[in-house]
XYZ file of C-alpha atoms in Angstrom:
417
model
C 0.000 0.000 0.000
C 1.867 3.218 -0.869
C 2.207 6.400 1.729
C -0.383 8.485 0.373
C -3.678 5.563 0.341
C -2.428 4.315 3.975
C -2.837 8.369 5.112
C -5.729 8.187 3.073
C -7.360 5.190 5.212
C -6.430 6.822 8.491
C -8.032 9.943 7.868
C -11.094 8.153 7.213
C -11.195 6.977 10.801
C -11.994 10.599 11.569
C -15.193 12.089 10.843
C -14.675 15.167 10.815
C -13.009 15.402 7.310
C -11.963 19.542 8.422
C -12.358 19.739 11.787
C -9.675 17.813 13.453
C -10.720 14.758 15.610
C -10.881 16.422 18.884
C -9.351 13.140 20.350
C -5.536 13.806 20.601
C -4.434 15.938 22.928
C -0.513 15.901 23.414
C 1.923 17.260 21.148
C 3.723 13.664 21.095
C 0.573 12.060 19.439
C 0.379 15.300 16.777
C 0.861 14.209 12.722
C 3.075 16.574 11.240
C 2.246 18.832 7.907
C 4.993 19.978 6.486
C 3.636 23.633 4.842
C 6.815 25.190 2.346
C 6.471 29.460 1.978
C 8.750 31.728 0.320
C 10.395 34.203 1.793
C 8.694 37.621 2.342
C 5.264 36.173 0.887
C 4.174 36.758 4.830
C 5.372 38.333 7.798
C 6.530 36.606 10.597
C 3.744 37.721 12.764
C 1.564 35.843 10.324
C 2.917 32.760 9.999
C 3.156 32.097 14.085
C -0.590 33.358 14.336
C -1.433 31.294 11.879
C 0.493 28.381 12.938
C -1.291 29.045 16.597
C -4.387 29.034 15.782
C -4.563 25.933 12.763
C -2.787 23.877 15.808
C -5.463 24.696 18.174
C -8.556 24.176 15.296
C -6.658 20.993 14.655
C -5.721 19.261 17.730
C -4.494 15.819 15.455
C -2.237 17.850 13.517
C 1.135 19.935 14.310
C 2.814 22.845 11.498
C 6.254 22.648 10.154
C 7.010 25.567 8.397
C 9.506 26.189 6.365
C 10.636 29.178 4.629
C 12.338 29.006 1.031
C 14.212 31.218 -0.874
C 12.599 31.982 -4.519
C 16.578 31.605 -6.137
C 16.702 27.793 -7.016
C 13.321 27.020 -5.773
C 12.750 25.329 -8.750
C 14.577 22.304 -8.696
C 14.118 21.435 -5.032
C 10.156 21.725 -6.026
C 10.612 19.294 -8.172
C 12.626 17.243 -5.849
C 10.291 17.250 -3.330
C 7.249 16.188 -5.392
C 9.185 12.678 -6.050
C 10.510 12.342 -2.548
C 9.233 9.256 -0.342
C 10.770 10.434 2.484
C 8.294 11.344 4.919
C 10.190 15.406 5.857
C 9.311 15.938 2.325
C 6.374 18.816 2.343
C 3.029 18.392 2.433
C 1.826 21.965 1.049
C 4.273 23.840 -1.217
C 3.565 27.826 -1.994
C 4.499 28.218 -5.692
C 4.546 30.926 -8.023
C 1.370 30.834 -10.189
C 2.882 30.227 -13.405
C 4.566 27.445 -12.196
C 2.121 25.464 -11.973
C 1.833 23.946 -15.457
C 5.673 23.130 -15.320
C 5.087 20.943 -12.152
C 2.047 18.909 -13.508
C 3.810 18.256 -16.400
C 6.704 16.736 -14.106
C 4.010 14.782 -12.576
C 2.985 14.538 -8.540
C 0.549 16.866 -7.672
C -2.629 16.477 -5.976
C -5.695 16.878 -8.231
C -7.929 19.483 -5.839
C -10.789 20.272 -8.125
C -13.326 18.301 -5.685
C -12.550 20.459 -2.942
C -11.623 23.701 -5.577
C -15.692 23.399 -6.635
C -17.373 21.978 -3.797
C -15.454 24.096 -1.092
C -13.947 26.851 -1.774
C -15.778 28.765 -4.363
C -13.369 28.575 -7.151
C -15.753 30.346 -9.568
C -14.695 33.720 -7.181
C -11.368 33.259 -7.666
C -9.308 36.058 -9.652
C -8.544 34.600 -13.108
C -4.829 35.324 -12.959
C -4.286 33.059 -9.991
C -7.092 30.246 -10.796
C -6.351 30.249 -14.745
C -2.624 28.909 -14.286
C -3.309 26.751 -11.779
C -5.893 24.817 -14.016
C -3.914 22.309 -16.117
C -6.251 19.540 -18.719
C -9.372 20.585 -17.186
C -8.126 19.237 -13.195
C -7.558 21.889 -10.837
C -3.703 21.899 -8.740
C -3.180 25.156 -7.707
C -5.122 26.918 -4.987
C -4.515 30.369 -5.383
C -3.197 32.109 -2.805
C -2.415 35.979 -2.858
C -2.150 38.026 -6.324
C -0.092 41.524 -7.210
C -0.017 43.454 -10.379
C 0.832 46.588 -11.802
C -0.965 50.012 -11.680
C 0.251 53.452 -11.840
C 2.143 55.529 -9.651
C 1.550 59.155 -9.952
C 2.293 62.611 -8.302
C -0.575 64.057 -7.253
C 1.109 67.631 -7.257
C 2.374 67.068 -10.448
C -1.447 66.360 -11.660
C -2.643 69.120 -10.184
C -0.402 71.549 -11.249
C -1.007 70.756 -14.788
C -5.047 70.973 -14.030
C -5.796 67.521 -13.814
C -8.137 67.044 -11.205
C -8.638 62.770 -11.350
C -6.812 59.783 -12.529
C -7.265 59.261 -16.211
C -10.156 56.530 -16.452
C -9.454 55.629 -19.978
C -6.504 54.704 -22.849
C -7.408 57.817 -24.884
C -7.463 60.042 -21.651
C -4.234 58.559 -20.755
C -2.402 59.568 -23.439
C -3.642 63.094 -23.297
C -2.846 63.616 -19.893
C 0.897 62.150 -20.049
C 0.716 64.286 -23.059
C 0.402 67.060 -20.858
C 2.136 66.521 -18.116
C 5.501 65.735 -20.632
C 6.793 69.440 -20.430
C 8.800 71.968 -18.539
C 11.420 69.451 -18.172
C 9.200 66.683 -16.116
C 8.992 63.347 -18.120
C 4.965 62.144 -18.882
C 5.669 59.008 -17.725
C 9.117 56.709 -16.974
C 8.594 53.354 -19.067
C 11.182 51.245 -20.068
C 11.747 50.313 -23.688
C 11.770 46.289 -22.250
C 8.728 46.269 -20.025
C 7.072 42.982 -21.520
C 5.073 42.470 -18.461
C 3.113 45.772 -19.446
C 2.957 45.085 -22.842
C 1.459 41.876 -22.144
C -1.384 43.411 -20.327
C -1.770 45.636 -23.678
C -2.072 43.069 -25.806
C -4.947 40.924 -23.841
C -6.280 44.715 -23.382
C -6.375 44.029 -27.688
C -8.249 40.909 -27.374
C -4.562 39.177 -28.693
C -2.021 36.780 -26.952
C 1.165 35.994 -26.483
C 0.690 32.578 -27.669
C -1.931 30.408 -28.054
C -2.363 26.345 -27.922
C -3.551 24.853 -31.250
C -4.290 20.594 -30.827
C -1.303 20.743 -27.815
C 0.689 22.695 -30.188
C 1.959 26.495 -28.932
C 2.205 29.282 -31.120
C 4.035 32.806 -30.960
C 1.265 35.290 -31.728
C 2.751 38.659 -31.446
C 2.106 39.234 -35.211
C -1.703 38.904 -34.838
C -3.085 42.169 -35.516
C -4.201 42.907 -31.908
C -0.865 42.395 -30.369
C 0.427 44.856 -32.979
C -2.505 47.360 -31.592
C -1.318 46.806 -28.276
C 2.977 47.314 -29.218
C 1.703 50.622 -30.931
C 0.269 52.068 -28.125
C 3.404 50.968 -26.256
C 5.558 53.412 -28.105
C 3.598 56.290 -28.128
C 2.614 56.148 -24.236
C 6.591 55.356 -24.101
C 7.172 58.401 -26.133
C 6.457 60.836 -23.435
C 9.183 60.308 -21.252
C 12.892 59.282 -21.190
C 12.724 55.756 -20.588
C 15.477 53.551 -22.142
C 14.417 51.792 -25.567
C 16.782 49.145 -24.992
C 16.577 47.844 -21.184
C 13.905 47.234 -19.031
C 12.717 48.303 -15.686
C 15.533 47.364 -13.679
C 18.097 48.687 -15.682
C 18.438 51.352 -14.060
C 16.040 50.965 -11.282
C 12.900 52.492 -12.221
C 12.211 54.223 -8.380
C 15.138 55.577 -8.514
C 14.791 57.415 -11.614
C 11.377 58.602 -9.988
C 12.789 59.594 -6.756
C 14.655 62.182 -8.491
C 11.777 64.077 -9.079
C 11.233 64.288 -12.703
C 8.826 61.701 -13.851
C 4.784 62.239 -12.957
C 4.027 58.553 -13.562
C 5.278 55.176 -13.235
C 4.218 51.738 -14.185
C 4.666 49.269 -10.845
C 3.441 47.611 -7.807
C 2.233 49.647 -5.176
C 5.010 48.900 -3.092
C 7.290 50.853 -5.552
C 5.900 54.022 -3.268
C 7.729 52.826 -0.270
C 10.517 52.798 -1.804
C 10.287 56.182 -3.594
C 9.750 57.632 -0.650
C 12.605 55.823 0.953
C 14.850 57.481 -1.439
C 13.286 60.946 -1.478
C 11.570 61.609 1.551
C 10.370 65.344 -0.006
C 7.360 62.877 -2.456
C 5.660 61.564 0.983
C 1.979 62.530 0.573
C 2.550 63.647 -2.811
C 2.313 59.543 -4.125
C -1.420 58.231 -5.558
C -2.259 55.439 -7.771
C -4.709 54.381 -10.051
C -5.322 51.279 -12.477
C -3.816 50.489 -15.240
C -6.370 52.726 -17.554
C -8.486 50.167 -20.324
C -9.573 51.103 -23.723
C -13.561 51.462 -22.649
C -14.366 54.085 -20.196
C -13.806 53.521 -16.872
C -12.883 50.166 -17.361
C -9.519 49.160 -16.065
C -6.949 48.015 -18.501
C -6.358 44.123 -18.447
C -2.665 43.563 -16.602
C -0.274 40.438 -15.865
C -1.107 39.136 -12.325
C 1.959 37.753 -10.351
C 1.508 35.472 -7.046
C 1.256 32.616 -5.724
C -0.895 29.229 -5.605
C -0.530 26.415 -2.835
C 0.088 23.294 -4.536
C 0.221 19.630 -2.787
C 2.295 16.687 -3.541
C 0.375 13.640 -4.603
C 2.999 11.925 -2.389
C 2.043 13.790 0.500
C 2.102 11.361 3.799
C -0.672 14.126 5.122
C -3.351 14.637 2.662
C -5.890 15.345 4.895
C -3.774 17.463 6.787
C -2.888 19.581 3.470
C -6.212 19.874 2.127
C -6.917 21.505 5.573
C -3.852 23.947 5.400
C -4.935 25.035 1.686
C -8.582 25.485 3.277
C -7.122 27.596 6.027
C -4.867 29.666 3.973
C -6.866 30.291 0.821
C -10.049 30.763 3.227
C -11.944 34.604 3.968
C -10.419 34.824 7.312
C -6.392 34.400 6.608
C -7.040 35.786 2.941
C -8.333 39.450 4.905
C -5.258 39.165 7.008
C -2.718 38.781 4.592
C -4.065 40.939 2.228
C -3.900 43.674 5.140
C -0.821 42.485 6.384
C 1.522 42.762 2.715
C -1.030 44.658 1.024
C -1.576 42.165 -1.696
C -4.888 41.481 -3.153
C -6.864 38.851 -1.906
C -7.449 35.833 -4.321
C -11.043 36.231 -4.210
C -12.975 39.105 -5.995
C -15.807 38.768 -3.154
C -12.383 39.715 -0.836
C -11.034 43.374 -2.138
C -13.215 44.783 0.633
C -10.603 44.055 3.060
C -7.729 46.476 1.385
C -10.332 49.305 0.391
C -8.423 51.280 3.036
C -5.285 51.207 1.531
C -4.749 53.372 -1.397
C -2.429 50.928 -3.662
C -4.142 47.981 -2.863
C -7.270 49.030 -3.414
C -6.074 50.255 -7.047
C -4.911 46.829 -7.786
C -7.557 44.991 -6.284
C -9.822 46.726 -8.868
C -7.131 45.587 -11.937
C -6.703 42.337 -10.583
C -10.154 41.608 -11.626
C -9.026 41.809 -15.250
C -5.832 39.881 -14.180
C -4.140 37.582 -16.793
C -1.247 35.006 -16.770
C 1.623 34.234 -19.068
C 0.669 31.219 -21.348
C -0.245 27.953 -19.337
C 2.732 25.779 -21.011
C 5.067 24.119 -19.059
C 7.882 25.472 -21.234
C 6.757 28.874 -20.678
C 9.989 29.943 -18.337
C 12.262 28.857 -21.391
C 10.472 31.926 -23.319
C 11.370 34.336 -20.613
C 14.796 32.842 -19.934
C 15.893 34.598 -23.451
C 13.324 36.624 -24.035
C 12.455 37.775 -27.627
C 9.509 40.092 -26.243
C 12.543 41.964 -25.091
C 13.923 42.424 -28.524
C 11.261 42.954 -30.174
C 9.862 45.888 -28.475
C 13.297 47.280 -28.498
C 13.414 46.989 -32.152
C 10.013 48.673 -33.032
C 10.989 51.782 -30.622
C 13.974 52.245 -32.165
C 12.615 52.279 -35.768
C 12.310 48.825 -37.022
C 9.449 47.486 -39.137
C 6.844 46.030 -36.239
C 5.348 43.635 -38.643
C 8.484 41.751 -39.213
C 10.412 42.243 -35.586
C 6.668 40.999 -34.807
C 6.773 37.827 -36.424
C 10.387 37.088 -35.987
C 9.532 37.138 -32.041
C 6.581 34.799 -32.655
C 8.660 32.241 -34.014
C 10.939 32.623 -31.395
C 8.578 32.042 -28.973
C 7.015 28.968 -30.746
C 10.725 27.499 -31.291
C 10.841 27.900 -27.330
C 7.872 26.372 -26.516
C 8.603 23.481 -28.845
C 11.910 22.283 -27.722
């Protein structure tokens, strides 16, 4: 009988399939779930309260958690999710788009029983729940979500008599327009920012590729993803951004924090460290959505994160399914989202960051949250990235139809091999 059917029969000696036993007492007679999180996905604070108060809801079952490092996380993922050895985890935090990569290793739990009868999947934000659906089956449980919107000076807005946020594409343009003079740059945007792109393109109604009978296909040649790189260069027109790096290089907040550049394309948390760097912009910092092409629609936008996968190995399954209850439930979903200011991965959840400015401005793109293509070779794409190139190419005068297509076979060669 392997590991996970002999868990499998013990648990069904309790009836309480979510609620613990209530007949072990001692921390000797405890099972163990082994629960993997990355590093800075929650505070310290968190994980002991949380880790307090599952132990005392579950008096059967003891936490070990374990923090990971993102560098390299990879390969001990996939490590894991063959291991028989009984330290291996139970409950593994990944990042969303992993998740295709680690079904098509093989070893993960199918959770689409629990994902439909329990936990009110069809409230789930489609950038987290999208990627974590592989052949129809359900494996990762999203978990917490972030994604872009814009940082903007307020004073800077006002000064050039704009009173609101821009609530459309067209509007967009004409403000950055306006605020692009007297030496302040419209907006910072790097010539290499494929993450915003992407969230132009679906914006388009296009892709970045598309499956076709289990075959992938580069599609940044269709005529909406050419829409989408055309807007690109004229909103990246009106400022100084680089044409040939991308946000990092140089930092983006630091080019803000000198005081220049009225808008900015990032996570909330980009504010923090603006003002970290400049402490003359606190107060002066807002943010609002990504603008969409209808009116007052926000624009569609890549959604980063995480989902909770567990291993179909797992010597604990009904101790896993509990801690992916627990952690993707209302209760610790409000209190992370509060704690990190993420977005909760429900939309039924934003309430709980209205309070906070960013978050609140995200929670309301996150509804039209996207993912990178749901391959499993997706991270070889990224690992040389033609997007890059390509956008670099049309800014700096190249034909977009052709750098176009020559990036969508690069991207179908990558998803091939």
């Amino acid at each position: 009988m392997n590991k996970r059917l002999l868990a499998t029969c013990l648990a069904l000696l309790c009836t309480v399939p979510l609620g613990g036993c209530g007949m072990l007492s001692t921390e000797e007679e405890r099972d163990t779930v082994t629960v993997w999180l990355m590093r800075d996905s929650a505070t310290d604070a968190f994980v002991a309260r949380f880790k307090e108060q599952f132990e005392r809801d579950y008096v059967d079952l003891a936490l070990d958690i374990r923090i990971q490092e993102w560098t390299g996380v990879g390969s001990k993922v996939s490590a894991a999710l063959k291991s028989e050895d009984a330290a291996a985890p139970d409950v593994i935090e990944v990042g969303n788009t992993q998740v295709a990569q680690y079904v098509d290793e093989g070893g993960l739990l199918d959770l689409s029983l629990e994902s439909m009868r329990d936990w009110g999947m069809d409230d789930w934000l489609p950038g987290l729940a999208a990627p974590g659906s592989v052949h129809g089956s359900q494996y990762g449980i999203p978990w917490y979500a972030a994604n872009r919107v814009v940082v903007y000076r307020k004073d800077l807005f006002r000064a050039a008599g704009l009173e609101r946020p821009p609530t459309s594409r067209d509007e967009w343009l004409t403000y950055t327009e306006r605020l692009n003079s007297g030496g302040k740059q419209g907006i910072y945007l790097a010539g290499q920012d494929w993450y915003t792109l992407a969230g132009f393109i679906w914006e388009e109604g296009g892709e970045l590729a598309e499956e076709n009978g289990g075959h992938w296909e580069g599609t940044l040649h269709s005529p909406a993803a050419l829409r989408a790189m055309d807007f690109y260069r004229r909103l990246q027109a009106l400022g100084k951004g680089p044409k040939d790096a991308d946000e990092e290089t140089p930092p983006q907040t630091g080019v803000f924090a000198e005081g220049e550049v009225a808008q900015l394309i990032s996570v909330p948390g980009a504010a923090k460290v603006i003002e970290e760097k400049n402490p003359e912009l606190k107060g002066k910092l807002g943010f609002f959505p990504v603008p969409g092409e209808r009116q007052g629609r926000p624009g569609a936008v890549f959604t980063g994160g995480s989902d909770l996968i567990v291993p179909e190995r797992s010597d604990q399954p009904r101790g896993a399914v509990a801690v992916v209850d627990a952690l993707a439930g209302a209760e610790w979903q409000t209190e992370l989202a509060r704690a990190m200011d993420y977005v909760p991965n429900k939309t039924t959840l934003v309430g709980a960051v209205a309070g906070e400015p960013g978050a609140a401005a995200m929670a309301k793109g996150a509804a039209r949250g996207r993912a990178t293509p749901n391959s499993p070779r997706w991270a070889a794409v990224e690992a040389d990235n033609p997007i890059k190139r390509y956008m670099t190419a049309v800014l700096t005068g190249g034909d977009p139809a052709r750098a176009a297509r020559k990036a969508s076979d690069a991207v179908t060669k990558a998803l091939e091999e």
